[in-house]
Coordinates of C-alpha atoms in Angstrom, one line a residue:
Chain B
M1 CA 10.2 37.9 205.3
C2 CA 11.8 35.0 203.4
D3 CA 13.3 36.4 200.1
L4 CA 13.9 32.9 198.9
L5 CA 10.6 31.1 199.4
R6 CA 8.0 33.8 199.8
I7 CA 5.5 32.7 197.2
N8 CA 4.3 35.0 194.5
T9 CA 1.4 33.7 192.5
D10 CA 3.4 34.2 189.3
R11 CA 6.2 31.7 190.1
G12 CA 4.5 28.4 189.6
V13 CA 7.8 26.5 189.3
M14 CA 10.4 25.0 191.6
I15 CA 13.2 27.4 192.6
G16 CA 16.1 25.0 191.9
D17 CA 15.7 24.8 188.1
G18 CA 12.8 27.0 187.3
K19 CA 10.7 24.1 186.1
S20 CA 7.4 22.4 187.1
R21 CA 7.2 18.9 188.5
F22 CA 3.7 18.2 187.1
S23 CA 2.5 17.6 183.7
I24 CA -0.5 16.1 181.9
G25 CA -0.1 14.7 178.4
G26 CA 3.4 16.3 178.2
K27 CA 2.0 19.8 179.0
P28 CA 3.4 21.4 182.2
I29 CA 1.0 22.0 185.1
Y30 CA 2.3 24.8 187.2
H31 CA 2.7 24.8 191.0
F32 CA 0.3 26.6 193.2
V33 CA 1.5 28.8 196.1
G34 CA 4.5 26.5 196.8
T35 CA 2.4 23.5 197.8
S36 CA 0.1 22.3 195.0
T37 CA -2.0 20.3 197.3
F38 CA -4.9 19.5 194.9
S39 CA -3.1 16.2 194.0
E40 CA -2.4 12.8 195.6
Y41 CA 1.4 13.4 195.5
T42 CA 3.2 16.7 195.3
V43 CA 6.8 18.0 195.2
M44 CA 7.7 21.0 197.2
H45 CA 10.8 22.9 198.5
V46 CA 11.9 21.6 201.9
G47 CA 11.3 25.1 203.3
C48 CA 7.5 24.8 202.4
V49 CA 7.0 21.7 204.6
A50 CA 6.2 21.9 208.3
K51 CA 6.0 18.8 210.5
I52 CA 2.9 18.7 212.6
N53 CA 1.7 16.4 215.4
P54 CA 1.1 13.0 213.7
E55 CA -2.1 12.5 215.9
A56 CA -3.7 15.6 214.3
P57 CA -6.6 14.7 211.9
L58 CA -5.6 15.9 208.5
D59 CA -9.2 16.4 207.3
K60 CA -9.6 19.0 210.1
V61 CA -6.3 20.7 210.5
C62 CA -6.0 21.3 206.7
V63 CA -8.2 24.4 207.3
L64 CA -5.2 25.9 209.2
S65 CA -4.0 27.3 206.0
C66 CA -3.4 30.8 204.5
G67 CA -6.8 32.4 205.4
I68 CA -7.4 31.1 208.8
C69 CA -3.8 31.5 210.0
T70 CA -3.6 35.0 208.6
G71 CA -6.8 36.1 210.5
L72 CA -5.8 34.3 213.7
G73 CA -2.3 35.6 213.7
A74 CA -3.4 39.1 212.8
S75 CA -5.1 39.3 216.2
I76 CA -2.8 37.1 218.3
N77 CA 0.6 38.2 216.9
V78 CA 0.0 41.7 215.5
A79 CA -3.0 43.5 217.0
K80 CA -2.3 41.8 220.4
P81 CA -5.5 43.1 222.1
P82 CA -4.9 43.5 225.9
K83 CA -7.3 41.5 228.1
G84 CA -10.6 43.3 228.4
S85 CA -10.1 45.5 225.4
T86 CA -12.4 46.3 222.4
V87 CA -11.6 45.0 218.9
A88 CA -13.4 45.8 215.7
I89 CA -13.2 43.2 212.9
F90 CA -13.9 44.4 209.4
G91 CA -15.3 41.7 207.2
L92 CA -16.7 38.4 208.5
G93 CA -15.5 36.0 205.9
A94 CA -13.2 33.1 206.9
V95 CA -10.3 35.5 207.6
G96 CA -12.4 37.9 209.7
L97 CA -14.0 35.0 211.7
A98 CA -10.5 33.7 212.4
A99 CA -9.4 37.3 213.5
A100 CA -12.4 37.4 215.8
E101 CA -11.4 34.0 217.2
G102 CA -7.9 35.2 217.7
A103 CA -9.2 38.3 219.5
R104 CA -11.3 36.1 221.8
I105 CA -8.3 33.9 222.5
A106 CA -6.2 37.0 223.3
G107 CA -8.8 38.1 225.8
A108 CA -10.7 40.9 224.2
S109 CA -14.0 41.5 225.9
R110 CA -15.9 43.4 223.2
I111 CA -15.5 42.1 219.6
I112 CA -17.4 44.2 217.2
G113 CA -18.0 42.6 213.7
V114 CA -18.5 45.0 210.8
D115 CA -19.9 43.6 207.6
L116 CA -22.3 44.7 204.8
N117 CA -23.9 41.3 204.8
A118 CA -26.2 40.9 207.8
S119 CA -26.6 37.2 207.3
R120 CA -23.1 36.7 208.6
F121 CA -23.7 38.2 212.0
E122 CA -25.4 35.2 213.7
E123 CA -22.6 32.8 212.8
A124 CA -19.9 35.3 213.9
R125 CA -21.1 34.9 217.5
K126 CA -19.6 31.4 217.5
F127 CA -16.2 33.1 216.8
G128 CA -16.4 35.5 219.7
C129 CA -18.2 38.5 218.1
T130 CA -20.3 40.2 220.8
E131 CA -21.7 43.1 218.7
F132 CA -22.3 43.9 215.1
V133 CA -22.3 47.0 212.9
N134 CA -23.7 47.0 209.4
P135 CA -22.5 50.2 207.8
K136 CA -25.7 50.1 205.6
D137 CA -27.8 50.7 208.8
H138 CA -26.1 54.1 209.5
T139 CA -25.9 57.4 207.8
K140 CA -22.8 58.4 209.7
P141 CA -19.4 57.0 208.6
V142 CA -18.6 53.7 210.3
Q143 CA -15.6 55.3 212.0
Q144 CA -18.0 57.6 213.8
V145 CA -20.4 54.8 214.7
L146 CA -17.6 52.8 216.3
A147 CA -16.3 55.9 218.1
D148 CA -19.7 56.6 219.5
M149 CA -20.0 53.0 220.7
T150 CA -16.6 53.0 222.4
N151 CA -16.1 56.4 224.0
G152 CA -13.7 57.6 221.3
G153 CA -12.5 54.6 219.4
V154 CA -11.8 50.9 219.5
D155 CA -8.5 49.7 221.1
R156 CA -7.7 47.5 218.1
S157 CA -9.1 46.9 214.6
V158 CA -8.4 44.2 212.1
E159 CA -9.3 44.7 208.5
C160 CA -10.1 41.5 206.6
T161 CA -11.9 42.6 203.4
G162 CA -9.1 43.8 201.1
N163 CA -11.3 46.8 200.3
V164 CA -9.3 50.0 200.6
N165 CA -12.1 52.0 202.0
A166 CA -12.6 49.5 204.8
M167 CA -8.8 49.7 205.4
I168 CA -9.1 53.5 205.9
Q169 CA -12.2 53.0 208.1
A170 CA -10.3 50.4 210.2
F171 CA -7.4 52.8 210.7
E172 CA -9.6 55.8 211.5
C173 CA -11.8 54.0 214.0
V174 CA -9.0 53.2 216.5
H175 CA -8.6 55.4 219.6
D176 CA -6.1 58.2 219.7
G177 CA -3.1 57.6 221.9
W178 CA -2.9 53.8 221.8
G179 CA -5.1 52.4 219.0
V180 CA -3.6 49.9 216.7
A181 CA -5.1 49.0 213.3
V182 CA -3.9 45.8 211.4
L183 CA -4.4 45.5 207.7
V184 CA -4.9 41.9 206.5
G185 CA -6.9 41.9 203.4
V186 CA -5.1 41.9 200.1
P187 CA -5.9 45.1 198.2
H188 CA -6.6 45.6 194.5
K189 CA -3.3 46.4 192.8
D190 CA -4.4 50.0 191.9
A191 CA -5.8 50.7 195.4
E192 CA -4.4 53.7 197.3
F193 CA -4.5 54.0 201.1
K194 CA -5.4 57.6 201.9
T195 CA -5.8 59.3 205.2
H196 CA -5.0 62.7 206.7
P197 CA -1.6 62.3 208.3
M198 CA -2.9 64.1 211.5
N199 CA -4.5 60.8 212.3
F200 CA -1.1 59.3 212.8
L201 CA 0.2 62.2 214.9
N202 CA -2.5 61.4 217.5
E203 CA -0.3 58.4 218.5
R204 CA -2.0 55.7 216.5
T205 CA -0.3 52.7 214.9
L206 CA -1.0 51.1 211.6
K207 CA 0.5 47.7 210.8
G208 CA 0.1 45.1 208.1
T209 CA 0.6 41.4 208.3
F210 CA 1.5 38.6 205.9
F211 CA 0.2 35.1 207.0
G212 CA -0.6 36.6 210.4
N213 CA 3.2 37.1 211.1
F214 CA 3.4 33.3 211.7
K215 CA 6.7 31.8 210.5
P216 CA 5.2 28.8 208.8
R217 CA 7.8 26.0 209.6
T218 CA 8.2 27.2 213.2
D219 CA 4.7 28.3 214.1
L220 CA 2.3 26.1 212.2
P221 CA 3.0 23.0 214.4
N222 CA 2.1 25.2 217.4
V223 CA -1.2 26.3 215.8
V224 CA -2.0 22.6 215.3
E225 CA -1.2 22.1 219.0
M226 CA -3.7 24.8 219.9
Y227 CA -6.3 22.7 218.2
M228 CA -5.1 19.5 219.9
K229 CA -5.4 21.2 223.3
K230 CA -8.9 22.4 222.4
E231 CA -7.9 26.1 222.7
L232 CA -8.9 26.5 219.1
E233 CA -11.9 24.7 217.6
V234 CA -11.3 24.2 213.9
E235 CA -14.5 22.3 213.2
K236 CA -16.6 25.5 213.3
F237 CA -14.5 26.9 210.4
I238 CA -15.8 24.0 208.1
T239 CA -19.3 24.5 206.6
H240 CA -19.1 21.9 203.8
S241 CA -17.0 18.9 202.8
V242 CA -16.9 17.8 199.2
P243 CA -15.0 15.0 197.4
F244 CA -12.3 15.8 194.9
S245 CA -14.5 14.6 192.0
E246 CA -17.0 17.4 192.9
I247 CA -14.4 20.1 193.4
N248 CA -16.2 22.4 191.0
K249 CA -19.3 22.3 193.2
A250 CA -17.1 23.7 196.0
F251 CA -16.0 26.6 193.7
D252 CA -19.7 27.2 192.9
L253 CA -20.5 27.3 196.6
M254 CA -17.7 29.8 197.1
A255 CA -18.7 32.0 194.2
K256 CA -22.2 32.3 195.7
G257 CA -20.5 33.7 198.8
E258 CA -22.6 33.8 202.0
G259 CA -19.7 32.5 204.1
I260 CA -19.0 29.0 202.6
R261 CA -15.8 27.4 204.0
C262 CA -15.3 24.1 202.4
I263 CA -12.9 21.1 202.7
I264 CA -12.0 19.2 199.5
R265 CA -11.5 15.5 200.4
M266 CA -8.8 13.6 198.5
D267 CA -10.1 10.2 199.7
N268 CA -12.6 9.8 196.9
Chain W
M1 CA -3.9 61.9 225.0
C2 CA -5.3 64.4 227.5
D3 CA -8.8 65.5 226.3
L4 CA -8.8 68.2 228.9
L5 CA -5.5 70.0 228.4
R6 CA -4.3 69.0 225.0
I7 CA -3.7 72.4 223.4
N8 CA -5.2 73.4 220.2
T9 CA -3.9 76.7 218.8
D10 CA -7.4 78.1 218.6
R11 CA -8.1 77.9 222.3
G12 CA -6.1 80.9 223.6
V13 CA -8.0 81.1 226.9
M14 CA -8.1 79.4 230.3
I15 CA -10.3 76.3 230.5
G16 CA -12.0 77.2 233.8
D17 CA -13.9 80.3 232.5
G18 CA -13.0 80.5 228.8
K19 CA -11.3 83.9 229.4
S20 CA -7.8 85.2 228.9
R21 CA -5.6 86.3 231.9
F22 CA -3.7 88.9 229.8
S23 CA -4.6 92.3 228.5
I24 CA -3.1 95.5 227.2
G25 CA -5.1 98.7 227.4
G26 CA -8.2 96.7 228.2
K27 CA -7.9 94.6 225.1
P28 CA -7.5 90.8 225.8
I29 CA -4.2 89.1 224.8
Y30 CA -4.8 85.5 224.2
H31 CA -2.8 82.6 225.7
F32 CA -0.3 80.7 223.5
V33 CA -0.1 76.9 223.6
G34 CA -1.1 76.8 227.3
T35 CA 2.1 78.5 228.6
S36 CA 2.3 82.0 227.2
T37 CA 6.0 82.3 228.1
F38 CA 6.9 85.4 226.2
S39 CA 6.1 87.4 229.4
E40 CA 7.7 88.0 232.8
Y41 CA 4.7 86.5 234.6
T42 CA 2.2 84.0 233.3
V43 CA -0.9 82.2 234.3
M44 CA -1.4 78.6 233.3
H45 CA -3.4 75.5 234.2
V46 CA -1.7 73.4 236.9
G47 CA -1.7 70.5 234.4
C48 CA 0.6 72.6 232.1
V49 CA 3.3 73.0 234.8
A50 CA 6.1 70.5 235.3
K51 CA 8.6 70.7 238.2
I52 CA 12.2 70.3 237.1
N53 CA 15.5 70.1 238.9
P54 CA 16.1 73.5 240.5
E55 CA 19.8 73.3 239.6
A56 CA 19.0 73.2 235.9
P57 CA 20.0 76.4 234.1
L58 CA 16.8 77.8 232.7
D59 CA 18.5 79.6 229.8
K60 CA 19.6 76.2 228.5
V61 CA 16.9 73.8 229.4
C62 CA 14.2 76.1 227.9
V63 CA 15.1 74.6 224.6
L64 CA 13.6 71.3 225.8
S65 CA 10.3 72.4 224.5
C66 CA 7.9 71.2 221.8
G67 CA 10.3 70.7 218.9
I68 CA 13.3 69.2 220.6
C69 CA 11.2 66.9 222.8
T70 CA 9.1 65.8 219.9
G71 CA 12.1 64.8 217.8
L72 CA 14.0 63.2 220.7
G73 CA 10.9 61.2 221.9
A74 CA 10.0 60.2 218.3
S75 CA 13.3 58.2 218.3
I76 CA 13.6 57.2 222.0
N77 CA 10.0 56.4 222.8
V78 CA 8.4 55.5 219.4
A79 CA 10.9 54.4 216.8
K80 CA 13.0 52.7 219.5
P81 CA 15.9 51.7 217.2
P82 CA 17.6 48.5 218.4
K83 CA 21.3 48.8 219.1
G84 CA 23.3 48.7 215.9
S85 CA 20.4 49.4 213.7
T86 CA 20.0 51.9 210.8
V87 CA 17.8 54.9 211.1
A88 CA 16.8 57.5 208.4
I89 CA 15.9 61.0 209.5
F90 CA 13.9 63.0 207.1
G91 CA 14.5 66.8 207.6
L92 CA 17.4 68.2 209.5
G93 CA 15.8 71.2 211.2
A94 CA 15.7 71.3 215.0
V95 CA 13.2 68.5 215.2
G96 CA 15.2 66.2 212.9
L97 CA 18.4 67.0 214.7
A98 CA 16.8 66.0 218.0
A99 CA 15.5 62.8 216.3
A100 CA 19.0 62.1 215.2
E101 CA 20.3 62.7 218.7
G102 CA 17.6 60.4 220.1
A103 CA 18.6 57.7 217.6
R104 CA 22.2 58.1 218.7
I105 CA 21.2 57.8 222.4
A106 CA 19.1 54.7 221.6
G107 CA 22.2 53.1 220.1
A108 CA 21.6 53.2 216.3
S109 CA 24.9 52.8 214.5
R110 CA 24.0 54.2 211.1
I111 CA 22.0 57.5 211.1
I112 CA 21.2 58.7 207.6
G113 CA 20.1 62.3 207.4
V114 CA 17.9 63.2 204.4
D115 CA 17.5 66.9 203.5
L116 CA 17.2 69.0 200.4
N117 CA 19.5 71.6 201.9
A118 CA 23.0 70.4 201.7
S119 CA 24.3 73.1 204.1
R120 CA 22.6 71.3 207.0
F121 CA 24.7 68.1 206.6
E122 CA 27.9 69.2 208.3
E123 CA 26.2 70.3 211.5
A124 CA 24.0 67.2 211.6
R125 CA 27.1 65.2 212.3
K126 CA 27.2 66.7 215.8
F127 CA 23.8 65.1 216.4
G128 CA 24.9 61.6 215.4
C129 CA 24.2 61.6 211.6
T130 CA 26.8 59.3 210.0
E131 CA 25.6 59.6 206.4
F132 CA 23.7 62.0 204.2
V133 CA 21.3 61.8 201.3
N134 CA 20.2 64.8 199.3
P135 CA 17.3 63.7 197.2
K136 CA 18.3 66.4 194.6
D137 CA 21.5 64.4 193.9
H138 CA 19.6 61.3 192.7
T139 CA 17.3 60.5 189.8
K140 CA 15.9 57.5 191.7
P141 CA 13.2 58.0 194.4
V142 CA 14.8 58.4 197.8
Q143 CA 13.1 55.2 199.0
Q144 CA 15.2 53.3 196.4
V145 CA 18.4 55.2 197.2
L146 CA 18.0 54.2 200.9
A147 CA 17.0 50.6 200.1
D148 CA 20.2 50.4 197.9
M149 CA 22.3 51.7 200.8
T150 CA 20.9 49.3 203.4
N151 CA 20.3 46.0 201.7
G152 CA 16.6 46.5 201.3
G153 CA 15.5 49.2 203.6
V154 CA 16.3 51.0 206.9
D155 CA 15.2 49.5 210.2
R156 CA 13.6 52.8 211.4
S157 CA 12.7 56.1 209.8
V158 CA 11.6 59.4 211.4
E159 CA 9.9 62.0 209.3
C160 CA 10.4 65.6 210.6
T161 CA 9.4 67.8 207.7
G162 CA 5.6 67.9 207.7
N163 CA 5.7 67.4 203.9
V164 CA 3.4 64.6 203.0
N165 CA 5.7 63.3 200.2
A166 CA 8.5 63.0 202.7
M167 CA 6.0 61.1 205.0
I168 CA 5.3 58.6 202.2
Q169 CA 9.0 58.3 201.4
A170 CA 9.8 57.7 205.1
F171 CA 7.2 54.9 205.2
E172 CA 8.2 53.3 202.0
C173 CA 12.0 53.3 202.8
V174 CA 11.7 51.0 205.8
H175 CA 12.6 47.3 205.5
D176 CA 9.8 44.7 205.0
G177 CA 9.2 42.4 207.9
W178 CA 10.3 44.7 210.8
G179 CA 10.6 48.3 209.6
V180 CA 9.0 51.0 211.6
A181 CA 8.3 54.5 210.3
V182 CA 7.4 57.4 212.7
L183 CA 5.6 60.5 211.5
V184 CA 6.5 63.6 213.4
G185 CA 6.0 66.6 211.1
V186 CA 2.7 68.4 211.2
P187 CA 1.1 68.2 207.8
H188 CA -0.8 70.8 205.8
K189 CA -4.5 70.5 206.6
D190 CA -5.3 69.3 203.1
A191 CA -2.5 66.8 202.9
E192 CA -3.3 63.2 202.1
F193 CA -1.1 60.3 203.0
K194 CA -1.2 57.9 200.1
T195 CA 0.5 54.5 199.7
H196 CA -0.2 51.2 198.2
P197 CA -1.7 49.1 201.0
M198 CA 0.6 46.1 199.9
N199 CA 3.4 48.1 201.6
F200 CA 1.6 47.4 205.0
L201 CA 1.0 43.7 204.3
N202 CA 4.8 43.2 204.1
E203 CA 4.8 43.6 207.9
R204 CA 5.8 47.2 208.2
T205 CA 4.6 49.5 210.9
L206 CA 3.6 53.2 210.6
K207 CA 3.2 55.3 213.7
G208 CA 2.7 58.9 214.6
T209 CA 3.6 60.8 217.6
F210 CA 2.6 63.9 219.5
F211 CA 5.3 65.6 221.6
G212 CA 7.4 62.4 221.1
N213 CA 5.0 60.4 223.3
F214 CA 6.4 62.2 226.3
K215 CA 3.8 62.8 229.0
P216 CA 4.9 66.4 229.8
R217 CA 4.4 66.5 233.6
T218 CA 5.9 63.1 234.3
D219 CA 8.6 62.9 231.6
L220 CA 9.9 66.4 231.1
P221 CA 11.7 66.4 234.5
N222 CA 13.5 63.2 233.3
V223 CA 14.6 64.8 230.1
V224 CA 16.1 67.7 232.1
E225 CA 17.9 65.0 234.2
M226 CA 19.3 63.6 230.9
Y227 CA 20.9 67.0 230.4
M228 CA 22.1 67.2 234.0
K229 CA 23.8 63.8 233.6
K230 CA 25.4 64.9 230.3
E231 CA 23.6 62.2 228.4
L232 CA 22.0 64.9 226.3
E233 CA 23.9 68.1 225.3
V234 CA 21.4 70.9 224.9
E235 CA 23.9 73.6 224.1
K236 CA 24.5 72.3 220.6
F237 CA 20.8 73.0 219.9
I238 CA 21.3 76.7 220.4
T239 CA 22.7 78.8 217.6
H240 CA 21.7 82.3 218.7
S241 CA 20.6 84.1 221.9
V242 CA 18.7 87.3 221.5
P243 CA 17.3 89.7 224.2
F244 CA 13.5 90.1 224.4
S245 CA 13.8 93.6 223.0
E246 CA 15.2 92.2 219.8
I247 CA 12.7 89.4 219.5
N248 CA 11.8 90.3 216.0
K249 CA 15.4 89.8 215.0
A250 CA 15.0 86.2 216.1
F251 CA 11.9 85.9 213.9
D252 CA 13.8 87.3 211.0
L253 CA 16.6 84.8 211.6
M254 CA 14.1 82.0 211.7
A255 CA 12.3 83.2 208.5
K256 CA 15.7 83.1 206.7
G257 CA 15.8 79.3 207.6
E258 CA 19.2 77.7 207.3
G259 CA 18.8 76.0 210.6
I260 CA 18.6 78.9 213.1
R261 CA 17.7 77.7 216.7
C262 CA 17.4 80.7 218.9
I263 CA 16.9 81.5 222.6
I264 CA 14.9 84.6 223.6
R265 CA 16.4 86.0 226.8
M266 CA 13.9 87.6 229.2
D267 CA 16.7 89.1 231.4
N268 CA 17.0 92.2 229.3

């Protein structure tokens, strides 16, 4: 992890002098996660810039940002499902869909999506999900449902909700002996991960990831190349495209939920 | 994990017919962890027998049993400290000393023993410990003490106490980005492992192990070979040797604690 540049949401200023480079009417506007890309021009630390293939269409590859890369990398770089293995994905928002896509690219043969919102299941098929579990449809704990479906547990699980109970379920649903669970979702600050430690002694592994373990400057250009080589289809991650002048419409769509993944166009 | 032969302490009988092979005065004596070795003759499932080098002295290599193998394997097979890395060992009983020995064999250069009993520190040096931390000597949490000693966290930690608070400390003391914590100690049945899930998102790994991830039939003969090649000195694991007729003396020594590791001789 980069101690210097790792972005915390409180920073909002340049590292060099602790000041902002933006203002409106003399009032400072603070930087957002090191990039501040909702503007025509921006100022950022050299370490926050990655050079990508100049042929790449920016209105498509801009979706290869925090959420998508985190989900994708959680599967490809961290969970690393062996070919033919079974993966459970908890949460089918943008991050979870990217995790499913990553599991598909890695060669998993069964990808089980878990979500409380049944309307997300159909779309998740496009991202490689082969089966679905809605915990609401079961009286048994979802760990048990998954164990029953998989002869004792999934090989890998990726948790993309940020809900601490889903994190615990994602850990407890992997198979003894070799199972690996990867935590991706950002938890509530007061959340506590609780499990019986015997679950670890049965030779399971629990890992977390930040940005899918991608090193942004080194690895982002390669993710863009995956798109250029058609190994990764980014178009299916985009459900809406909204001009900057209507940015609040995009936030309204997001607040309604239901799996909206929107591009904000600056060319308006 | 072997579903068929994995021993639970409740079983106490042979798998084939659910009966015991021992009795005294017509009353059944139950089997103990699949081997029942406190007798001159025993009956065990073929899967519980490993063939070792016939040259190996049985009164020495008998210590290569559950505790020592678990600690040794936790370091060698699971934590896998890179050469030159720093490892913290929580608990300096027989299992922890074996974990320290494993870390030394793997090539760790700093091995920090953590124990509440200061009398164990001197002996632990023989097993590769280079530094010691007694949590009682500090007002700060031991995670912080270790982070301060190691520029942010140890590379690997191995927890060998079974105390759930030590488990949490062992996880929280590893370095962000690459740290791996291994849980070895068997927890109390009501114990709950609790940590803030953000600790996982910083790219740490938490693993558990059963019997040090050694596959007994395949791997135990190789552990005996390590002894035969003098890569592993088992003699230093033995502090007392007691004839069978005085077996209760051995239990008394054990109950007193202070790091007694005893051989029961059947040749009396």
